[in-house]
Short mmCIF file of C-alpha atoms and ligand atoms in Angstrom, two decimals:
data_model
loop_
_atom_site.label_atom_id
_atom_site.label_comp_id
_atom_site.label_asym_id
_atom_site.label_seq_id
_atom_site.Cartn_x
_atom_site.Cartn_y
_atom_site.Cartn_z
CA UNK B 76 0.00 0.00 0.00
CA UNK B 77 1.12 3.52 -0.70
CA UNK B 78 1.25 6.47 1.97
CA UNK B 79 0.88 9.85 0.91
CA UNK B 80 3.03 12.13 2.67
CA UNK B 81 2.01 15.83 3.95
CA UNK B 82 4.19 18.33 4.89
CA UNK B 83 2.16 20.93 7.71
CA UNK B 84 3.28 23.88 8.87
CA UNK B 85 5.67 25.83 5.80
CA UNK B 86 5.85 29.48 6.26
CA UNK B 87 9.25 29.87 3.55
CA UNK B 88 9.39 29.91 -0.40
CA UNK B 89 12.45 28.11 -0.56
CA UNK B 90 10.87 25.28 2.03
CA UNK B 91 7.61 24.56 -0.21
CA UNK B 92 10.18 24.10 -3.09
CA UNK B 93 12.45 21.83 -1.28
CA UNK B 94 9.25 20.04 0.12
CA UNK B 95 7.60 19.64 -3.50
CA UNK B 96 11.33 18.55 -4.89
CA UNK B 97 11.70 15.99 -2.46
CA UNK B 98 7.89 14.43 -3.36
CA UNK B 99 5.69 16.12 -1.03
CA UNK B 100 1.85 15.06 -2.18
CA UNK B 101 0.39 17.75 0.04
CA UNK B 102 1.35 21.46 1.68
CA UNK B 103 -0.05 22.20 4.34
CA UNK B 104 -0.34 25.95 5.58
CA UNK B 105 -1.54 27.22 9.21
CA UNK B 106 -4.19 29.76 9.51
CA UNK B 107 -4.47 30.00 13.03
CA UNK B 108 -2.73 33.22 14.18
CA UNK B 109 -1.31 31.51 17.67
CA UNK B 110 0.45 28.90 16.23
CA UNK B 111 4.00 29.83 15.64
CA UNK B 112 3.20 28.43 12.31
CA UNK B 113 0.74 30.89 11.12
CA UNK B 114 0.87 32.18 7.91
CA UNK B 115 -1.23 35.70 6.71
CA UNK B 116 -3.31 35.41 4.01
CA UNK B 117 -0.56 37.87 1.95
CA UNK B 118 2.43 35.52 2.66
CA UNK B 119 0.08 32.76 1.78
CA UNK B 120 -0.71 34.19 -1.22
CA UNK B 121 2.90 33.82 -2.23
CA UNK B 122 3.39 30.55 -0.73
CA UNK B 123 0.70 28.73 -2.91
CA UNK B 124 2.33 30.31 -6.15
CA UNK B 125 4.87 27.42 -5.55
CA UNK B 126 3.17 24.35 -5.37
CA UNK B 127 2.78 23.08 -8.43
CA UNK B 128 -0.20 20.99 -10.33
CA UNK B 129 -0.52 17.78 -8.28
CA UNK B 130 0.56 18.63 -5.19
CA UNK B 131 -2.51 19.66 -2.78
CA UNK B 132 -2.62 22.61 -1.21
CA UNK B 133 -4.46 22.35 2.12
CA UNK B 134 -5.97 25.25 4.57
CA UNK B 135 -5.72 24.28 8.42
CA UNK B 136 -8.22 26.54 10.65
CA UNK B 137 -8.74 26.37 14.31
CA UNK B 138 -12.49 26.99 14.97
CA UNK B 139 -12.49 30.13 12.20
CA UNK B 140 -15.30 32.31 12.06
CA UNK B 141 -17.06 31.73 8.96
CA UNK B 142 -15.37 34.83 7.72
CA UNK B 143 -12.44 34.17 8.56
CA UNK B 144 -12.49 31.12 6.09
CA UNK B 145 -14.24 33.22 2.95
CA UNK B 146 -11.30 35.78 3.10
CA UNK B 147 -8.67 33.15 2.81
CA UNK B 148 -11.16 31.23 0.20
CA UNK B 149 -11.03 34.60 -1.83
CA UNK B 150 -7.53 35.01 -2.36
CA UNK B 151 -5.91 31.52 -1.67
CA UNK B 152 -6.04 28.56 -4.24
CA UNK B 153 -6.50 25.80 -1.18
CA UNK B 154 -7.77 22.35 -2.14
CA UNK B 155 -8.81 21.01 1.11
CA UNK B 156 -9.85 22.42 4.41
CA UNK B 157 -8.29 20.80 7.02
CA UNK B 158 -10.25 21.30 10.62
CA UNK B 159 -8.44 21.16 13.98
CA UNK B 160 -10.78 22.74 16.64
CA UNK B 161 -14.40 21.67 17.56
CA UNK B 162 -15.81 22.36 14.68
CA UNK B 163 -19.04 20.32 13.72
CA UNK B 164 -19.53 18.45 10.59
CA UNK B 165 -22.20 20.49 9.05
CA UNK B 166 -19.53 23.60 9.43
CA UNK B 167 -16.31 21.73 8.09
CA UNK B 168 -19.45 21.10 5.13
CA UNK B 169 -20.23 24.49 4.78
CA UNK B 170 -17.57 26.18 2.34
CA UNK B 171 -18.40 24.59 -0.77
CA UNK B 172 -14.63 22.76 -0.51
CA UNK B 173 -13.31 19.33 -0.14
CA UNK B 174 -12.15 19.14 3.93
CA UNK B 175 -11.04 16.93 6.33
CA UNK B 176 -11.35 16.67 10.12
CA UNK B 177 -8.65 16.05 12.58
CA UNK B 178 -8.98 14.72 16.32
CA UNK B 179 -6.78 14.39 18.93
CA UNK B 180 -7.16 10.97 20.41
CA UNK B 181 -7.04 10.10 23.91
CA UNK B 182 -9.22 7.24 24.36
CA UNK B 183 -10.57 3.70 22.63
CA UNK B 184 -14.01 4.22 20.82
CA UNK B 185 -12.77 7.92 19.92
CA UNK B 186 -11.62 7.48 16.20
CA UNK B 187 -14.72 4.86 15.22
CA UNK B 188 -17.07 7.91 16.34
CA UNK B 189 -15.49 10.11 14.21
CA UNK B 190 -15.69 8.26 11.74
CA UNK B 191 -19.25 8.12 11.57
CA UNK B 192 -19.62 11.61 12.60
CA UNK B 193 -17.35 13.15 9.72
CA UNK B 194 -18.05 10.52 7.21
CA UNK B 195 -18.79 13.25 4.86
CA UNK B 196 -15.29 14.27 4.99
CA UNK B 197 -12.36 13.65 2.74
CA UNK B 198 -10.22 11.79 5.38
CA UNK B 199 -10.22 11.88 9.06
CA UNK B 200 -6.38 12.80 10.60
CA UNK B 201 -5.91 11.56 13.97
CA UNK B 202 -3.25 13.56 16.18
CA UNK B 203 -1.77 13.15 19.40
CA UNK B 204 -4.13 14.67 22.35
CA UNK B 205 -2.96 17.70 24.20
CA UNK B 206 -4.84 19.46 27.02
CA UNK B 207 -3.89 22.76 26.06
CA UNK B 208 -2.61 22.73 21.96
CA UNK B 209 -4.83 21.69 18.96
CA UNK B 210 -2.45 20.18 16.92
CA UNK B 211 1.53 20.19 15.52
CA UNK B 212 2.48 19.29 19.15
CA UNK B 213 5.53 16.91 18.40
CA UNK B 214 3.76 14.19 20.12
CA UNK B 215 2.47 10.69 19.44
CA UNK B 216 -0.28 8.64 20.71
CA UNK B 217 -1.65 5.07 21.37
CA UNK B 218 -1.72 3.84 17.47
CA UNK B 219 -3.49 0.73 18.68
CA UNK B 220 -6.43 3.05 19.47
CA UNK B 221 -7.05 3.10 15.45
CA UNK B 222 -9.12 0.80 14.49
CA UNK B 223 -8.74 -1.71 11.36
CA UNK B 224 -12.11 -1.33 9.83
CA UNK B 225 -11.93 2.66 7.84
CA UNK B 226 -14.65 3.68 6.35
CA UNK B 227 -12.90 6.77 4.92
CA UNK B 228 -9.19 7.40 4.34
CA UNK B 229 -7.17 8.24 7.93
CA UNK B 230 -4.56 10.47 8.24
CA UNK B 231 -1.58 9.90 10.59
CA UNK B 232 0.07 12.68 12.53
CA UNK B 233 1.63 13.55 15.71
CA UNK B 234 5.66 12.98 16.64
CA UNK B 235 6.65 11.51 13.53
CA UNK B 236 10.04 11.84 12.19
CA UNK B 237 12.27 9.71 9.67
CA UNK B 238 12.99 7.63 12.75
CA UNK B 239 9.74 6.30 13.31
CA UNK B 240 7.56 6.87 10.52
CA UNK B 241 8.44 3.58 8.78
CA UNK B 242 7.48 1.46 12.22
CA UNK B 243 3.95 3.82 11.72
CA UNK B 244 3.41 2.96 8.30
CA UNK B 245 3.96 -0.87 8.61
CA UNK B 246 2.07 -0.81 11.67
CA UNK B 247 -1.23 1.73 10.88
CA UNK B 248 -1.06 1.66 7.46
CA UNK B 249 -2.01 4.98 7.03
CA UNK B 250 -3.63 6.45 3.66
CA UNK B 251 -1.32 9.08 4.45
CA UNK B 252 1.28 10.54 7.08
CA UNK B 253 1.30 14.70 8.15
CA UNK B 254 4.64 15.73 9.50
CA UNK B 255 5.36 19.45 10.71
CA UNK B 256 7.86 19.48 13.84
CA UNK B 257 9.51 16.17 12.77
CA UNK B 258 10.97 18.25 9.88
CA UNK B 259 11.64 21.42 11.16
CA UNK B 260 14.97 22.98 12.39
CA UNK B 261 12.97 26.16 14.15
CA UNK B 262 9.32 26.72 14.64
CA UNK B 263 8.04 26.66 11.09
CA UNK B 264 11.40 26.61 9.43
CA UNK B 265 11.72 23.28 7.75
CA UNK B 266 14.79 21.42 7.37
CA UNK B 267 15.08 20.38 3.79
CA UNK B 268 17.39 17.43 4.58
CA UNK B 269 14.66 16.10 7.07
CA UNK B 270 11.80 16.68 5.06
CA UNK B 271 13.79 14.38 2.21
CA UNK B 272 14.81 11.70 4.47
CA UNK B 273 11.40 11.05 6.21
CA UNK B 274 9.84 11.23 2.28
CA UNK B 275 12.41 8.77 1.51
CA UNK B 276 11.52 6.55 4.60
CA UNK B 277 8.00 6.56 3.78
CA UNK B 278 8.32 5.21 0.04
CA UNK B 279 11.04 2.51 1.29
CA UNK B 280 8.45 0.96 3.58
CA UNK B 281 5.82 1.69 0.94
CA UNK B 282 7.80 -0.33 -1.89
CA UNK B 283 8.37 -3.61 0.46
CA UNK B 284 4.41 -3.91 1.72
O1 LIG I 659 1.32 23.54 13.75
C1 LIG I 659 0.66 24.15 14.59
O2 LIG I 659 1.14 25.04 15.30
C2 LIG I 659 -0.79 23.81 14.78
C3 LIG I 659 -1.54 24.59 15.63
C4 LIG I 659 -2.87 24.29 15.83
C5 LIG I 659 -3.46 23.24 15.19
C6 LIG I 659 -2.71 22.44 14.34
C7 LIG I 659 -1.38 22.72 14.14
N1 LIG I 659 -0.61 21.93 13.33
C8 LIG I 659 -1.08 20.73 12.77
C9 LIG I 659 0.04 19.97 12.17
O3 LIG I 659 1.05 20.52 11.83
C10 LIG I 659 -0.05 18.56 11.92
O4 LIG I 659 -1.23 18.34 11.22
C11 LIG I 659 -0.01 17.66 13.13
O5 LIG I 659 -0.54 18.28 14.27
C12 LIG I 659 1.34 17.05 13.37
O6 LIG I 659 2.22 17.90 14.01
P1 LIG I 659 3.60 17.32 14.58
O7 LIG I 659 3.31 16.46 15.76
O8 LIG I 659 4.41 18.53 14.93
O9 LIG I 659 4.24 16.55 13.46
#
């Protein structure tokens, strides 16, 4: 089975370019202004120039206001809205776009709930749960909480890094992996070299399956 791999998180030219280069099948770019990831809608304007036909673009809000969404909608080219607060099905539905949901999981039953609630989604990501952060923590969770049966595609994130993203692969068999502080050498600086090796890591384990 093949794993797509996202890259969350890029707030550089030169990092979306090295992230695309090294087979990136997603960009991911934060529009939530207290993440030390956050982009503005003018530098993301820039940022989505680079990422070429292909490669998804993807919008990650923390419960926006409607408008919030709209004025990024209006200027930025995003493929998917990705959803990282409490927002409600019926909202993550309500833009017209392609989104997908993620939860932080803390607890068995969680992710097959989800799944049923978001089923209209694109793909549900499952992150590592954190009393006080909504998401690009560093920090992994219980993978035997995820169920076999997946109605939808599922997403892993949360403390990956080209050390142990093969071990998740083999074990979850993800449809696809999100990496942001795994591949970073500062808070939303990426490290080119990382983002390369953990792509590489990925399609190794993908090739012997
Ligand atoms: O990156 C952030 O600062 C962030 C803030 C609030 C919600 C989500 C956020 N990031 C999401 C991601 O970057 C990833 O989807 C995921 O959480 C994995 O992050 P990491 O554990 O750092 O690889």
């Amino acid at each position: 089975m093949k794993s797509r791999v996202k890259i969350c998180g890029l707030t550089r030219t030169e990092d979306i370019d090295g992230a695309v280069a090294a087979g990136a099948d997603a960009i991911g770019l934060v529009f939530y202004s207290p993440s030390p990831r956050a982009v503005t809608i003018e530098q993301a304007t820039v940022l989505a120039r680079r990422v070429p036909a292909f490669v998804s673009l993807v919008g990650l809000f923390v419960n926006p206001e409607p408008h919030e969404v709209e004025a990024v909608l209006e200027r930025v080219p995003l493929d998917l809205l990705q959803f990282h607060g409490d927002e409600s099905p019926e909202y993550c539905g309500s833009f017209g776009r392609r989104w997908i949901k993620a939860i932080r999981v803390r607890k068995p039953g969680q992710i097959e709930q989800a799944f049923e609630e978001y089923r209209e989604g694109a793909g549900l990501l499952v992150d590592a749960w954190d009393p006080e952060r909504y998401g690009g923590t560093g920090q992994s969770f219980n993978w035997q909480l995820i169920p076999e049966r997946r109605p939808m595609p599922l997403i892993l994130a949360g403390g990956l890094t080209s050390d142990n993203v093969s071990g998740a692969v083999e074990q979850v068999k993800p449809w696809a992996v999100d990496v942001s502080g795994g591949v970073e050498k500062g808070k939303g600086i990426k490290d080119i070299a990382k983002i390369s090796e953990f792509i590489k890591e990925v399609h190794r384990v993908c090739k012997t399956d």
